[in-house]
Structure formats: C-alpha cells, structure tokens
PDB file of C-alpha atoms in Angstrom:
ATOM      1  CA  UNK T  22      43.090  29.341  -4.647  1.00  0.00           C
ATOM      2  CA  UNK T  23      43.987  27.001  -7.691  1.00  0.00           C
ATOM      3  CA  UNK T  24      41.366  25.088  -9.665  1.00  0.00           C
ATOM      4  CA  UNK T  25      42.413  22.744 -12.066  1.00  0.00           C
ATOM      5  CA  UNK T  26      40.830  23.095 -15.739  1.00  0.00           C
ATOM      6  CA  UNK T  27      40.737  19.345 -16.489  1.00  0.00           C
ATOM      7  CA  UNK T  28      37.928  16.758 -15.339  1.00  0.00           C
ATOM      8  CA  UNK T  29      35.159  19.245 -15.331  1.00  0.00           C
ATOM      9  CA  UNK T  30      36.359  21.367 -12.817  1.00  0.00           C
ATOM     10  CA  UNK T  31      35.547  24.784 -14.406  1.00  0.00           C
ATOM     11  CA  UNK T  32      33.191  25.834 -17.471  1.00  0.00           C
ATOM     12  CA  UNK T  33      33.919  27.994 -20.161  1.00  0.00           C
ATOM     13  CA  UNK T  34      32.539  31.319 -20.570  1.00  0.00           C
ATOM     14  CA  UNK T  35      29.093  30.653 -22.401  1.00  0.00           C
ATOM     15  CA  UNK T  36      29.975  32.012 -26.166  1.00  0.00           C
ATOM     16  CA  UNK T  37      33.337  29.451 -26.236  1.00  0.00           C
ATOM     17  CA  UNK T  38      31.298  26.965 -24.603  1.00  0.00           C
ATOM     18  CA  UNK T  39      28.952  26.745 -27.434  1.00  0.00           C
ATOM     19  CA  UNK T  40      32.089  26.841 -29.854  1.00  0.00           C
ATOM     20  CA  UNK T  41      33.504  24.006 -27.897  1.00  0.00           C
ATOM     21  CA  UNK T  42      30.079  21.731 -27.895  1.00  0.00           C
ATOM     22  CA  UNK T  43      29.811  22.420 -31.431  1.00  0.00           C
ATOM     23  CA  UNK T  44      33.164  21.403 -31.911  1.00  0.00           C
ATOM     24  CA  UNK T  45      33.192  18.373 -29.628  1.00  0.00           C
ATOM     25  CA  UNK T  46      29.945  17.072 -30.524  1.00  0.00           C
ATOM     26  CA  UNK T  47      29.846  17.393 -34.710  1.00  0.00           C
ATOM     27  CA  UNK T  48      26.797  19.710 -33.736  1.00  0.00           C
ATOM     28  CA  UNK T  49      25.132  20.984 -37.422  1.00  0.00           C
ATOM     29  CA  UNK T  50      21.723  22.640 -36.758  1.00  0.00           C
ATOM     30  CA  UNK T  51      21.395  25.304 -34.225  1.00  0.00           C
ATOM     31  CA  UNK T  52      18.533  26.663 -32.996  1.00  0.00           C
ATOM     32  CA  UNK T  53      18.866  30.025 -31.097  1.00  0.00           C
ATOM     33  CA  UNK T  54      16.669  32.940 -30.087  1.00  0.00           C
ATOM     34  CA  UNK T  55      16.948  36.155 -32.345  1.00  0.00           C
ATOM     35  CA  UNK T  56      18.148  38.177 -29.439  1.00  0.00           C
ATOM     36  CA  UNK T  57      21.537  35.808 -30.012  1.00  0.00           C
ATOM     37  CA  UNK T  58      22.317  35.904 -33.358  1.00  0.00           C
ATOM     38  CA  UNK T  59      25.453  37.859 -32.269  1.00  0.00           C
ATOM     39  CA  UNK T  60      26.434  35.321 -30.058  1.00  0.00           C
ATOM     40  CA  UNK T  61      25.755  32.496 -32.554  1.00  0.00           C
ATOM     41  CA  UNK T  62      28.171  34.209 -34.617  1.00  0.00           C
ATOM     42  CA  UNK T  63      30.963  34.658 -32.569  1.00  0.00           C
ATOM     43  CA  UNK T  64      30.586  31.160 -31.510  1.00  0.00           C
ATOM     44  CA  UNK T  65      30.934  30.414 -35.269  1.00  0.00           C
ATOM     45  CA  UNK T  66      33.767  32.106 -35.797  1.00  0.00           C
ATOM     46  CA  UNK T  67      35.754  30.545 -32.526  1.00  0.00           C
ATOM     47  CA  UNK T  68      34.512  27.233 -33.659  1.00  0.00           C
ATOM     48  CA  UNK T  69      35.981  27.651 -36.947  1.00  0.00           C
ATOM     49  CA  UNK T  70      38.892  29.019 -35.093  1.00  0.00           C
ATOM     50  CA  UNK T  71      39.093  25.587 -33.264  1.00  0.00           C
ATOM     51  CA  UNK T  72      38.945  23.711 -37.001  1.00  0.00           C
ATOM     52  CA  UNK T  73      35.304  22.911 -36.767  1.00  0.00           C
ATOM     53  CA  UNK T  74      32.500  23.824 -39.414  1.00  0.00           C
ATOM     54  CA  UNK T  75      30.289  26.021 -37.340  1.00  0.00           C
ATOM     55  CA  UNK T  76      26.761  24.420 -37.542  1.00  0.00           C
ATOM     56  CA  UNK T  77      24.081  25.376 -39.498  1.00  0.00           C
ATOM     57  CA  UNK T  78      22.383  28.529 -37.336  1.00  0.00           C
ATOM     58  CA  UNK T  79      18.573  28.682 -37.594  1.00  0.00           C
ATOM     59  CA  UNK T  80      16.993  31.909 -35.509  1.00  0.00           C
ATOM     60  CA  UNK T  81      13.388  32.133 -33.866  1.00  0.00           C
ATOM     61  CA  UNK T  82      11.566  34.758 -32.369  1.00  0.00           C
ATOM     62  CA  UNK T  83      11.428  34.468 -28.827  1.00  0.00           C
ATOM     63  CA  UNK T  84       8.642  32.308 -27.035  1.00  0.00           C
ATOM     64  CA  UNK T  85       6.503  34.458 -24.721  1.00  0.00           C
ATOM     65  CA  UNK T  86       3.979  34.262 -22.428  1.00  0.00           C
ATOM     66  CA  UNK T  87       0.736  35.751 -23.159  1.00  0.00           C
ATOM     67  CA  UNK T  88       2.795  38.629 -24.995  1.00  0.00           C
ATOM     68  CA  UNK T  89       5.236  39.264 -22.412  1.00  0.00           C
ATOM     69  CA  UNK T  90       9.414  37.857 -23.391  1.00  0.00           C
ATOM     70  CA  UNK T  91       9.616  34.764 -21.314  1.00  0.00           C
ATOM     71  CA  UNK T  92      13.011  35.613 -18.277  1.00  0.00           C
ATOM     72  CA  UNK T  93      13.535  32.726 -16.015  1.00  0.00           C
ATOM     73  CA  UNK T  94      14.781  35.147 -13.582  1.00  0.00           C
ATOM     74  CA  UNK T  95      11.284  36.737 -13.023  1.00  0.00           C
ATOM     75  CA  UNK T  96       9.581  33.302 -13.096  1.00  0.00           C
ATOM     76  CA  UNK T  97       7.294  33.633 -16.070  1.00  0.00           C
ATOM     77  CA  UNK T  98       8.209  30.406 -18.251  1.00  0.00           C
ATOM     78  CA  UNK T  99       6.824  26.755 -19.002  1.00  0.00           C
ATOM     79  CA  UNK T 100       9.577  24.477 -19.099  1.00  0.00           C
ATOM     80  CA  UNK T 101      10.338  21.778 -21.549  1.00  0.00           C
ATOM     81  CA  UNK T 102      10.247  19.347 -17.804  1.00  0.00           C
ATOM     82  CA  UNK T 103       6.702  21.239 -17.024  1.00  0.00           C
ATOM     83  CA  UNK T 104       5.235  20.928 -20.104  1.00  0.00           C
ATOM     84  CA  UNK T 105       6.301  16.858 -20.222  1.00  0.00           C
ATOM     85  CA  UNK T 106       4.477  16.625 -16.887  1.00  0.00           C
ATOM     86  CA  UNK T 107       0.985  17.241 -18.346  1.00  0.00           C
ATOM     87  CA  UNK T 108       1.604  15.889 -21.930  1.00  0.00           C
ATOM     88  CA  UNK T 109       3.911  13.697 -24.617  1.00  0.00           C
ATOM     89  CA  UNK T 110       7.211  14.597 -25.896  1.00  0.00           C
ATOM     90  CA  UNK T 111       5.262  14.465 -29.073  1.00  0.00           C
ATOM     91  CA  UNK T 112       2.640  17.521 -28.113  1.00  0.00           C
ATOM     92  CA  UNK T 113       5.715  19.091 -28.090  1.00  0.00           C
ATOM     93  CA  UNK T 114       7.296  18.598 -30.782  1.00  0.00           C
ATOM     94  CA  UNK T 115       4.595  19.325 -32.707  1.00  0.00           C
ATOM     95  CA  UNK T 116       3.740  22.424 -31.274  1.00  0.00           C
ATOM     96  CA  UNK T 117       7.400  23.240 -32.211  1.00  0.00           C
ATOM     97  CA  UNK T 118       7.081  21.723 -35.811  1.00  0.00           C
ATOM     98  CA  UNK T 119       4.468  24.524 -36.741  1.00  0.00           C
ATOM     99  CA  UNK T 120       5.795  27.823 -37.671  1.00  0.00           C
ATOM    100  CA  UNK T 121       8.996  27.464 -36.340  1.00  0.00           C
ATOM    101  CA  UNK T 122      10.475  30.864 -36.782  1.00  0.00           C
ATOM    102  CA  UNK T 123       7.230  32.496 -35.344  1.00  0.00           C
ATOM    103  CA  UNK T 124       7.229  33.569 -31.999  1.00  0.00           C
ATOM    104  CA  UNK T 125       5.522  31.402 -29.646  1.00  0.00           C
ATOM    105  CA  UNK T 126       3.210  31.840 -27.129  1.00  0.00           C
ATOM    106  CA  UNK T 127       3.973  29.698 -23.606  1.00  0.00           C
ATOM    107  CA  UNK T 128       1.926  28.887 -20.937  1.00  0.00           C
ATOM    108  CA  UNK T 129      -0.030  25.786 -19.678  1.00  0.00           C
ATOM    109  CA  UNK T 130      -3.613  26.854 -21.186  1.00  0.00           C
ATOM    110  CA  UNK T 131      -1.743  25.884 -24.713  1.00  0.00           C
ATOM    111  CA  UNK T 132      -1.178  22.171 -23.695  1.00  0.00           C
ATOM    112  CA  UNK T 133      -4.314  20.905 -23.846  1.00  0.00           C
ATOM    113  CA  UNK T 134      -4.897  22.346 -27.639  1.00  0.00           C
ATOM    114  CA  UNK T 135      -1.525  21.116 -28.230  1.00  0.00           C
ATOM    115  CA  UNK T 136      -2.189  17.305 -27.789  1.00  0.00           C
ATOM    116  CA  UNK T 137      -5.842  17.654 -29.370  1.00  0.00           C
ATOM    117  CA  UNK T 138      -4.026  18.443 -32.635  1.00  0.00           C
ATOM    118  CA  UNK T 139      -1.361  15.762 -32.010  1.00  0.00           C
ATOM    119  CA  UNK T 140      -4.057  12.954 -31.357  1.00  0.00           C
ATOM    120  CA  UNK T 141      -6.270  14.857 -34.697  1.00  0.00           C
ATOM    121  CA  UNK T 142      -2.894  14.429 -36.712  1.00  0.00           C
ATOM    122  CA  UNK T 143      -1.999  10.908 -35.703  1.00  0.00           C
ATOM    123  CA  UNK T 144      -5.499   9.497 -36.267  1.00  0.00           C
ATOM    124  CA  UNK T 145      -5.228  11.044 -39.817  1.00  0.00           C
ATOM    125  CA  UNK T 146      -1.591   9.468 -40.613  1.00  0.00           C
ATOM    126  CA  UNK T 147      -3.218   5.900 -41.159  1.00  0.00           C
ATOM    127  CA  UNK T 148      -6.012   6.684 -43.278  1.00  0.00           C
ATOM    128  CA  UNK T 149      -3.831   8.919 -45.517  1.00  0.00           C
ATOM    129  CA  UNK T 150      -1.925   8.376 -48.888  1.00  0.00           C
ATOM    130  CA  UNK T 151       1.767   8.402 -48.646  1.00  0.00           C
ATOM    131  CA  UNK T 152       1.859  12.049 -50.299  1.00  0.00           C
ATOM    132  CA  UNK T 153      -0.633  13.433 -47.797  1.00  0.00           C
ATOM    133  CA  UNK T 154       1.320  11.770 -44.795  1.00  0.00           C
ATOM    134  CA  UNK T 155       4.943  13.769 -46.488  1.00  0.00           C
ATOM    135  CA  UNK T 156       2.364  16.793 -45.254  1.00  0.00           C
ATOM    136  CA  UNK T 157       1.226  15.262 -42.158  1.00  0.00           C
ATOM    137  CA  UNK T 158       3.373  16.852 -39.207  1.00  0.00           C
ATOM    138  CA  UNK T 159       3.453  13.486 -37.269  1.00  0.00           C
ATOM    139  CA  UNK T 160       4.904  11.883 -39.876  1.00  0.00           C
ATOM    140  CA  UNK T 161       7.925  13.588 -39.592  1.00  0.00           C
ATOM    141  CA  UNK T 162       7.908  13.684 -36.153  1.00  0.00           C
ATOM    142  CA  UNK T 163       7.775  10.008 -35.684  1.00  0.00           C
ATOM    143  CA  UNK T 164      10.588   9.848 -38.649  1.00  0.00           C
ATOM    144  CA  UNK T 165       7.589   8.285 -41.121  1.00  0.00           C
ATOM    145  CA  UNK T 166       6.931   5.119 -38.762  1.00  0.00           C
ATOM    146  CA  UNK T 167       3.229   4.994 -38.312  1.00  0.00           C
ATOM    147  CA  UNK T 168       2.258   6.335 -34.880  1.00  0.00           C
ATOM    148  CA  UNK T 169       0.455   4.471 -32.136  1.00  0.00           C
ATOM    149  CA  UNK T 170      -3.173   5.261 -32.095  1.00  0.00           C
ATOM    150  CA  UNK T 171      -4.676   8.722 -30.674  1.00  0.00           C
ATOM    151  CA  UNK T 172      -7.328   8.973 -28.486  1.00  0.00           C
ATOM    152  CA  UNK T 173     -10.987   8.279 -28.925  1.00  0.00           C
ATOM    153  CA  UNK T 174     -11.823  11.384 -26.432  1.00  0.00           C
ATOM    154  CA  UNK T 175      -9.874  14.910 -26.530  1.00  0.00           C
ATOM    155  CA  UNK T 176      -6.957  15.562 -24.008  1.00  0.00           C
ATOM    156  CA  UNK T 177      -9.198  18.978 -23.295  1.00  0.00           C
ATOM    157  CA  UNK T 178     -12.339  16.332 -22.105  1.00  0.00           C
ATOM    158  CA  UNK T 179     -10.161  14.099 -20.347  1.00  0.00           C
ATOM    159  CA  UNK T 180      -9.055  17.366 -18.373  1.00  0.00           C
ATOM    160  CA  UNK T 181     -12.431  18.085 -17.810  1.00  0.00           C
ATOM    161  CA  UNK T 182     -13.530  15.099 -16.808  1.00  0.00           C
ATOM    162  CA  UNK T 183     -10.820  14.544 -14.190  1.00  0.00           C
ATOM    163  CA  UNK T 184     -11.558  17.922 -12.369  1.00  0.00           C
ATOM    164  CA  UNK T 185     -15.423  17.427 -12.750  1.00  0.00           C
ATOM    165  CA  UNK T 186     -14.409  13.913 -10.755  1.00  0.00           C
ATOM    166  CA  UNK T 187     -11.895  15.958  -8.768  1.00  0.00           C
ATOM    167  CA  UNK T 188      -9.514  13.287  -8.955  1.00  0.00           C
ATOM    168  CA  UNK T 189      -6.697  13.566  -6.800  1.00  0.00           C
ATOM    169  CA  UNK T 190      -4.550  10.917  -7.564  1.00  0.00           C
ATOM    170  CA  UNK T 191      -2.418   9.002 -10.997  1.00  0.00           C
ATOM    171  CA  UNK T 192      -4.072   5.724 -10.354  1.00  0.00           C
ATOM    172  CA  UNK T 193      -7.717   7.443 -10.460  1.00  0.00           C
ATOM    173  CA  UNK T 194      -6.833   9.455 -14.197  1.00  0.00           C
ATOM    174  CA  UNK T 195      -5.031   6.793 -15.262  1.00  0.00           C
ATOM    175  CA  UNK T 196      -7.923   3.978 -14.894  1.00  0.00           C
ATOM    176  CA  UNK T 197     -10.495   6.836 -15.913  1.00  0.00           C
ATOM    177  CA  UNK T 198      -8.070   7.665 -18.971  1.00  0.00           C
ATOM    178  CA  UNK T 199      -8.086   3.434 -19.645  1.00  0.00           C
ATOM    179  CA  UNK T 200     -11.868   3.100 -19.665  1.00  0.00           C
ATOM    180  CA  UNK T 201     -11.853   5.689 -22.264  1.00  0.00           C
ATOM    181  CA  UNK T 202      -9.922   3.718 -24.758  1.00  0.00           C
ATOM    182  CA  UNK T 203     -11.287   1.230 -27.293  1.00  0.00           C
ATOM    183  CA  UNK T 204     -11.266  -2.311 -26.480  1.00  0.00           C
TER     184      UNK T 204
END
C-alpha cells in the first residue's frame, strides 16, 4: 500500500509535529504539561533544526480531578467543549489566568465558582482606577476594553434556581436568566 505524504494524507509523529506547527505557524508561547518538558525540548531542538526559533516553553503542573491526574483514556476529564457548555469562554480564561503554573483541579462543581468570580471581577473593572484595573484579571483578559456588564444574581443562584424550577428546556433558563437582569 502507498500513501502519498502531500495534501494531508499522513501526520507526523507527534514530537516533529509540534516542531513543524511551531515552525509553520510563527508559534512563540507554549504551554505544556510538566510531564512533557522532554518532549517540548526535542521539539525545540528539531524546530531549530528546521530554521525556526523554538517558542517560548512555559510548563504547568498537570490539571486533575479531585486529586487524581486527569487520562482521557479512563474518562475522568472536563473538556475545554464541556466546560463552554455550562459557562463563557471568559470563566475560563480566568480560571486559567490565576496561578497558572499551579496544578489545577477539574471537574464541573468548579464552574459555577468560576463565573461568580468572573461576574465579581467584571463588575469591579468599571468602578476601578486605571492602576487597580492593570491588577484586575478581566482586564487583561478582555485585552483592557471594558467588559460588558456581570450579573445582578450569582451563576451558583441561577443554577439553583433553574433546578428548584426543574427547568427542562434553553428557552425556560434563558427567559428566567432575562428576568433576572436589570432593565
């Protein structure tokens, strides 16, 4: 059997691949886990090889879930696509933003806590001087344009609320979720 190599046909054994991304891309920050710091190294060194500056290499501690290293093969992680389901990009990002070389702990009983301190840090931007806001997480997340509005309830209430109605449908959390919002 012959494959060709061109047209995406075939993919690169994973170290190279991340050499040749780097390369192709002009990638200059990566973020990796500390269990591949050996692997962002070699990848430096063939990306060099291929005339490229290797990027800048940052390494975290692995996220887990409650304690236990996070292995999609046994099931046990919160994706980035699962986590977007329930909550912004932003809840995200800021739960990222804190401590990022400190391992992290996973699971969906963290979202709700997540947003709270989003909305709590977005409702602060606009009532704070522009050398508080430099320390305001948000601010950097949003790239220092002012963020819409939070929330006048907490994401943790509005999760309440909707099982307490048991709500089974969008259209029912997201009217309840608009009467909750100031006029």
């Amino acid at each position: 059997m012959t494959t060709p190599v061109t047209g995406g046909a075939c993919k690169l054994q994973w170290k190279a691949d991340w050499a040749m991304r780097w390369t192709a891309l002009g990638v200059d920050y990566e973020m990796a886990g500390k269990d591949l710091s050996e692997s962002v190294k070699l990848s430096s060194r063939i990306a060099k090889a291929l005339g490229a500056q290797a990027p800048r290499a940052s390494a975290m501690n692995c996220f887990s879930t409650k304690m236990a290293k996070i292995s999609k093969s046994r099931g046990n992680g919160l994706t980035i696509e699962q986590w977007l389901t329930y909550a912004p990009p932003e809840s995200l990002s800021l739960y990222m933003f804190q401590s990022p070389r400190k391992a992290k702990r996973l699971y969906f009983d963290i979202i709700p806590k997540a947003v709270d301190e989003y909305i709590t840090f977005v409702d602060k931007l606009s009532e704070q001087t522009v050398d508080q806001q430099l320390t305001n997480p948000t601010w950097h997340i949003h790239a220092g344009a002012q963020a819409s509005s939070g929330s006048p309830v907490s994401f943790a209430l509005l999760l309440n609320l909707v099982s307490a109605s048991n709500a089974r449908t969008r259209k029912f959390c997201g009217a309840l979720s608009a009467t909750m919002r100031p006029a």
